[in-house]
Amino acid sequence: MFSLEAVFKMDCAYLSTFTTKIDTSWGMLFYNENQPNYYDANHAYIQRTCDHPMSVIDEVTSFYQDKGMIPRFYLYNIEQLQAFISVAKAKHYHYEEFNNPVKLWNHKIIEIETNSRVTIEKVTVDNYQEALEIEGSITEFGGMETIKNIFQEQFNHTAFTHYLLRYEGIACSTACIFVDGDQARLESVATLEAYRGKGLIGALIQFIQNEIIKRKIKQLWVFPINETIEKIYQKYGFQTVANLKNGHAYLEGKSIKEIQGG
C-alpha cells in the first residue's frame, strides 16, 4: 500500500547517507561543508505547516550564511505552506515549483529483446572511474564538480549499489539503487549522449528489477525529473502512485530548473 509518509521517510534516509541531518521543531536542516554547492546536501526540509515562518526563515538564513553557504528550502505539501512562501518571497528568496511524480514498480518484468552487445556489471574499484565519468558528464546532475564527491560517498556506503552498462565493451550507462529496509529507490540513471536511443536504459532497468527480486526487496521507487523520463519508466512497469507539488526557495544562485536545463 502506498504511504506518503513512507516516501518522506525514505527520502530523509537517502539524504542522510551523504549529509548531516539536524531535526528541528519545524522540519530538518541538512548540511555538508565538504560539498557546499550541492543542493541536496545543503537545505532546510519542511513538509508540514510552519507556525512562525519569519523566525524559521531567519534561523535558516543565519545557519547557512554562517557556514558560507546559500540558504535554501525544499518545501513539501506546499498547499499548507502558502504563508511561509509569501514571507520567503518578501525576504527576497527566489521561488520555483515542481510537479514530481512518485512511481512504484508493479513487480512485473517487461520482456525486452536480448542484446548481445550489452553487458552489465556492478561498479567496483576497477571500473569506478568509468562510472564516475558517465555521471559527471550529465548536466542535469550538476556536472563533474557536483558529482565527484557525492559519487564517492555513495560508492563507499553500504546502502548503495551502482551498476555500469557497456555497449560493445564501452562504458556508456549507469544507475544505482539505494536500499532502506525492505524498499529501494532507483537513482542516477544516466547514459552518454552518443549512446542514447539504443534502448540501453531499458536493459539496465530490467537488470536492476531482477536484482530487486533476488534481494527480496518489496518496493522499488523512482522519482523522474521530467515527463520524458517518466514515460520511459512507465514502459517498464513503474506506475504513478502520487503527484507531489513541491517548492524550492533559494536566496541566490541558480534554480534547479536551470541546472536541469528545464
GROMACS .gro file of C-alpha atoms in nm:
model
  262
    1MET     CA    1   0.000   0.000   0.000
    2PHE     CA    2   0.124   0.349  -0.088
    3SER     CA    3   0.218   0.571   0.203
    4LEU     CA    4   0.331   0.930   0.154
    5GLU     CA    5   0.494   0.926   0.496
    6ALA     CA    6   0.696   0.622   0.391
    7VAL     CA    7   0.817   0.813   0.086
    8PHE     CA    8   0.924   1.110   0.301
    9LYS     CA    9   1.095   0.877   0.548
   10MET     CA   10   1.291   0.707   0.270
   11ASP     CA   11   1.383   1.045   0.122
   12CYS     CA   12   1.529   1.157   0.455
   13ALA     CA   13   1.716   0.828   0.492
   14TYR     CA   14   1.859   0.876   0.142
   15LEU     CA   15   1.972   1.233   0.214
   16SER     CA   16   2.126   1.127   0.546
   17THR     CA   17   2.373   0.898   0.368
   18PHE     CA   18   2.572   1.191   0.230
   19THR     CA   19   2.491   1.485   0.454
   20THR     CA   20   2.435   1.568   0.821
   21LYS     CA   21   2.074   1.595   0.939
   22ILE     CA   22   1.957   1.815   1.226
   23ASP     CA   23   1.598   1.768   1.344
   24THR     CA   24   1.412   2.085   1.444
   25SER     CA   25   1.066   2.170   1.572
   26TRP     CA   26   0.959   2.278   1.220
   27GLY     CA   27   1.146   2.029   0.996
   28MET     CA   28   1.508   1.940   0.926
   29LEU     CA   29   1.840   2.101   0.835
   30PHE     CA   30   2.078   1.920   0.602
   31TYR     CA   31   2.436   2.031   0.550
   32ASN     CA   32   2.769   1.902   0.424
   33GLU     CA   33   3.052   2.154   0.446
   34ASN     CA   34   3.267   1.942   0.215
   35GLN     CA   35   3.008   1.985  -0.062
   36PRO     CA   36   2.878   2.338  -0.013
   37ASN     CA   37   2.738   2.374  -0.367
   38TYR     CA   38   2.539   2.050  -0.377
   39TYR     CA   39   2.177   2.149  -0.319
   40ASP     CA   40   2.054   1.810  -0.195
   41ALA     CA   41   2.321   1.814   0.074
   42ASN     CA   42   2.252   2.168   0.196
   43HIS     CA   43   1.895   2.278   0.252
   44ALA     CA   44   1.618   2.314   0.506
   45TYR     CA   45   1.346   2.049   0.464
   46ILE     CA   46   0.987   2.142   0.551
   47GLN     CA   47   0.681   1.925   0.489
   48ARG     CA   48   0.426   2.048   0.743
   49THR     CA   49   0.255   2.374   0.830
   50CYS     CA   50   0.502   2.627   0.966
   51ASP     CA   51   0.357   2.837   1.250
   52HIS     CA   52   0.630   3.100   1.264
   53PRO     CA   53   0.766   3.144   0.911
   54MET     CA   54   0.953   3.467   0.983
   55SER     CA   55   1.162   3.318   1.264
   56VAL     CA   56   1.224   2.993   1.073
   57ILE     CA   57   1.346   3.180   0.765
   58ASP     CA   58   1.574   3.398   0.979
   59GLU     CA   59   1.708   3.088   1.158
   60VAL     CA   60   1.781   2.905   0.832
   61THR     CA   61   1.931   3.211   0.664
   62SER     CA   62   2.175   3.262   0.952
   63PHE     CA   63   2.257   2.890   0.975
   64TYR     CA   64   2.374   2.859   0.616
   65GLN     CA   65   2.527   3.204   0.580
   66ASP     CA   66   2.739   3.137   0.891
   67LYS     CA   67   2.877   2.833   0.705
   68GLY     CA   68   2.938   3.030   0.386
   69MET     CA   69   2.652   2.853   0.205
   70ILE     CA   70   2.349   2.977   0.013
   71PRO     CA   71   2.032   2.940   0.224
   72ARG     CA   72   1.760   2.733   0.058
   73PHE     CA   73   1.443   2.541   0.142
   74TYR     CA   74   1.294   2.223  -0.003
   75LEU     CA   75   0.920   2.252   0.057
   76TYR     CA   76   0.666   1.968   0.050
   77ASN     CA   77   0.287   1.978   0.091
   78ILE     CA   78   0.313   2.336  -0.035
   79GLU     CA   79  -0.063   2.391  -0.020
   80GLN     CA   80  -0.007   2.408   0.358
   81LEU     CA   81   0.290   2.643   0.324
   82GLN     CA   82   0.149   2.936   0.129
   83ALA     CA   83   0.201   3.180   0.417
   84PHE     CA   84   0.560   3.060   0.450
   85ILE     CA   85   0.623   3.104   0.078
   86SER     CA   86   0.484   3.459   0.086
   87VAL     CA   87   0.716   3.553   0.371
   88ALA     CA   88   1.015   3.395   0.194
   89LYS     CA   89   0.944   3.598  -0.119
   90ALA     CA   90   0.915   3.914   0.091
   91LYS     CA   91   1.260   3.833   0.230
   92HIS     CA   92   1.397   3.824  -0.128
   93TYR     CA   93   1.402   3.446  -0.171
   94HIS     CA   94   1.354   3.323  -0.527
   95TYR     CA   95   1.093   3.052  -0.565
   96GLU     CA   96   1.012   2.772  -0.810
   97GLU     CA   97   0.764   2.483  -0.808
   98PHE     CA   98   0.772   2.131  -0.946
   99ASN     CA   99   0.517   1.862  -1.020
  100ASN     CA  100   0.700   1.549  -0.913
  101PRO     CA  101   0.550   1.208  -0.993
  102VAL     CA  102   0.614   0.926  -0.747
  103LYS     CA  103   0.636   0.597  -0.932
  104LEU     CA  104   0.627   0.247  -0.783
  105TRP     CA  105   0.728  -0.068  -0.969
  106ASN     CA  106   0.448  -0.323  -1.003
  107HIS     CA  107   0.696  -0.617  -0.979
  108LYS     CA  108   0.627  -0.725  -1.335
  109ILE     CA  109   0.929  -0.753  -1.562
  110ILE     CA  110   0.865  -0.640  -1.917
  111GLU     CA  111   1.038  -0.873  -2.158
  112ILE     CA  112   1.276  -0.699  -2.396
  113GLU     CA  113   1.488  -0.834  -2.675
  114THR     CA  114   1.825  -0.959  -2.555
  115ASN     CA  115   2.111  -0.754  -2.695
  116SER     CA  116   2.437  -0.947  -2.714
  117ARG     CA  117   2.629  -0.620  -2.743
  118VAL     CA  118   2.516  -0.516  -2.392
  119THR     CA  119   2.678  -0.627  -2.065
  120ILE     CA  120   2.600  -0.501  -1.715
  121GLU     CA  121   2.822  -0.519  -1.408
  122LYS     CA  122   2.840  -0.378  -1.057
  123VAL     CA  123   3.064  -0.078  -1.005
  124THR     CA  124   3.384  -0.174  -0.822
  125VAL     CA  125   3.719  -0.010  -0.766
  126ASP     CA  126   3.821  -0.143  -1.107
  127ASN     CA  127   3.552   0.037  -1.309
  128TYR     CA  128   3.484   0.321  -1.064
  129GLN     CA  129   3.639   0.593  -1.282
  130GLU     CA  130   3.441   0.487  -1.589
  131ALA     CA  131   3.112   0.511  -1.398
  132LEU     CA  132   3.209   0.846  -1.245
  133GLU     CA  133   3.290   0.995  -1.584
  134ILE     CA  134   2.945   0.899  -1.715
  135GLU     CA  135   2.756   1.053  -1.424
  136GLY     CA  136   2.985   1.356  -1.418
  137SER     CA  137   2.905   1.426  -1.783
  138ILE     CA  138   2.531   1.466  -1.717
  139THR     CA  139   2.448   1.836  -1.683
  140GLU     CA  140   2.113   1.755  -1.517
  141PHE     CA  141   2.310   1.603  -1.228
  142GLY     CA  142   2.517   1.920  -1.189
  143GLY     CA  143   2.830   1.811  -1.377
  144MET     CA  144   3.156   1.661  -1.252
  145GLU     CA  145   3.223   1.931  -0.993
  146THR     CA  146   2.899   1.844  -0.814
  147ILE     CA  147   2.900   1.469  -0.869
  148LYS     CA  148   3.261   1.372  -0.788
  149ASN     CA  149   3.241   1.381  -0.408
  150ILE     CA  150   2.883   1.260  -0.379
  151PHE     CA  151   2.956   0.963  -0.604
  152GLN     CA  152   3.248   0.865  -0.381
  153GLU     CA  153   3.037   0.890  -0.066
  154GLN     CA  154   2.762   0.678  -0.218
  155PHE     CA  155   3.008   0.420  -0.350
  156ASN     CA  156   3.153   0.377  -0.001
  157HIS     CA  157   2.810   0.349   0.164
  158THR     CA  158   2.657   0.003   0.213
  159ALA     CA  159   2.305   0.124   0.123
  160PHE     CA  160   2.404   0.195  -0.239
  161THR     CA  161   2.481  -0.042  -0.525
  162HIS     CA  162   2.598   0.112  -0.852
  163TYR     CA  163   2.574  -0.056  -1.191
  164LEU     CA  164   2.760   0.005  -1.516
  165LEU     CA  165   2.634  -0.090  -1.862
  166ARG     CA  166   2.871  -0.146  -2.154
  167TYR     CA  167   2.774  -0.139  -2.519
  168GLU     CA  168   3.023  -0.332  -2.732
  169GLY     CA  169   3.260  -0.308  -2.436
  170ILE     CA  170   3.234   0.069  -2.399
  171ALA     CA  171   3.106   0.205  -2.066
  172CYS     CA  172   2.808   0.424  -2.152
  173SER     CA  173   2.527   0.394  -1.891
  174THR     CA  174   2.498   0.388  -1.513
  175ALA     CA  175   2.234   0.356  -1.244
  176CYS     CA  176   2.223   0.280  -0.874
  177ILE     CA  177   1.980   0.163  -0.611
  178PHE     CA  178   1.952   0.295  -0.259
  179VAL     CA  179   1.810   0.037  -0.017
  180ASP     CA  180   1.635   0.129   0.307
  181GLY     CA  181   1.494  -0.174   0.487
  182ASP     CA  182   1.263  -0.363   0.251
  183GLN     CA  183   1.231  -0.081  -0.002
  184ALA     CA  184   1.462   0.081  -0.253
  185ARG     CA  185   1.476   0.372  -0.490
  186LEU     CA  186   1.633   0.386  -0.833
  187GLU     CA  187   1.878   0.673  -0.870
  188SER     CA  188   2.140   0.828  -1.100
  189VAL     CA  189   2.019   0.668  -1.423
  190ALA     CA  190   2.245   0.815  -1.692
  191THR     CA  191   2.355   0.746  -2.049
  192LEU     CA  192   2.622   0.919  -2.252
  193GLU     CA  193   2.459   1.133  -2.519
  194ALA     CA  194   2.619   0.942  -2.808
  195TYR     CA  195   2.455   0.617  -2.691
  196ARG     CA  196   2.101   0.738  -2.628
  197GLY     CA  197   1.815   0.594  -2.830
  198LYS     CA  198   1.953   0.240  -2.834
  199GLY     CA  199   1.727   0.102  -2.559
  200LEU     CA  200   2.012   0.079  -2.310
  201ILE     CA  201   1.814   0.225  -2.021
  202GLY     CA  202   1.552  -0.048  -2.063
  203ALA     CA  203   1.818  -0.315  -2.039
  204LEU     CA  204   1.961  -0.152  -1.726
  205ILE     CA  205   1.620  -0.115  -1.561
  206GLN     CA  206   1.533  -0.478  -1.634
  207PHE     CA  207   1.865  -0.595  -1.488
  208ILE     CA  208   1.805  -0.394  -1.170
  209GLN     CA  209   1.448  -0.523  -1.139
  210ASN     CA  210   1.582  -0.879  -1.142
  211GLU     CA  211   1.833  -0.779  -0.873
  212ILE     CA  212   1.546  -0.637  -0.663
  213ILE     CA  213   1.363  -0.971  -0.687
  214LYS     CA  214   1.676  -1.166  -0.591
  215ARG     CA  215   1.728  -0.943  -0.288
  216LYS     CA  216   1.361  -0.982  -0.184
  217ILE     CA  217   1.304  -0.606  -0.174
  218LYS     CA  218   0.931  -0.536  -0.154
  219GLN     CA  219   0.910  -0.192  -0.314
  220LEU     CA  220   1.116  -0.014  -0.580
  221TRP     CA  221   1.052   0.358  -0.622
  222VAL     CA  222   1.165   0.612  -0.876
  223PHE     CA  223   1.123   0.991  -0.890
  224PRO     CA  224   1.165   1.104  -1.253
  225ILE     CA  225   1.272   1.464  -1.305
  226ASN     CA  226   1.071   1.532  -1.619
  227GLU     CA  227   0.780   1.400  -1.826
  228THR     CA  228   1.001   1.234  -2.090
  229ILE     CA  229   1.182   1.026  -1.829
  230GLU     CA  230   0.852   0.949  -1.656
  231LYS     CA  231   0.719   0.792  -1.977
  232ILE     CA  232   1.029   0.571  -2.004
  233TYR     CA  233   0.972   0.427  -1.657
  234GLN     CA  234   0.604   0.378  -1.737
  235LYS     CA  235   0.710   0.139  -2.014
  236TYR     CA  236   0.893  -0.081  -1.762
  237GLY     CA  237   0.621  -0.134  -1.503
  238PHE     CA  238   0.652   0.178  -1.289
  239GLN     CA  239   0.308   0.314  -1.204
  240THR     CA  240   0.240   0.667  -1.081
  241VAL     CA  241   0.100   0.646  -0.727
  242ALA     CA  242   0.117   1.019  -0.646
  243ASN     CA  243   0.196   1.355  -0.798
  244LEU     CA  244   0.364   1.583  -0.548
  245LYS     CA  245   0.377   1.958  -0.589
  246ASN     CA  246   0.700   2.069  -0.427
  247GLY     CA  247   0.877   2.401  -0.392
  248HIS     CA  248   1.234   2.528  -0.383
  249ALA     CA  249   1.310   2.865  -0.222
  250TYR     CA  250   1.666   2.995  -0.252
  251LEU     CA  251   1.830   3.324  -0.165
  252GLU     CA  252   2.065   3.337  -0.464
  253GLY     CA  253   2.236   3.126  -0.731
  254LYS     CA  254   2.081   2.900  -0.993
  255SER     CA  255   1.739   2.744  -0.978
  256ILE     CA  256   1.704   2.367  -1.000
  257LYS     CA  257   1.525   2.411  -1.334
  258GLU     CA  258   1.827   2.598  -1.470
  259ILE     CA  259   2.061   2.318  -1.360
  260GLN     CA  260   1.838   2.053  -1.514
  261GLY     CA  261   1.806   2.251  -1.834
  262GLY     CA  262   1.432   2.299  -1.798
   0.00000   0.00000   0.00000
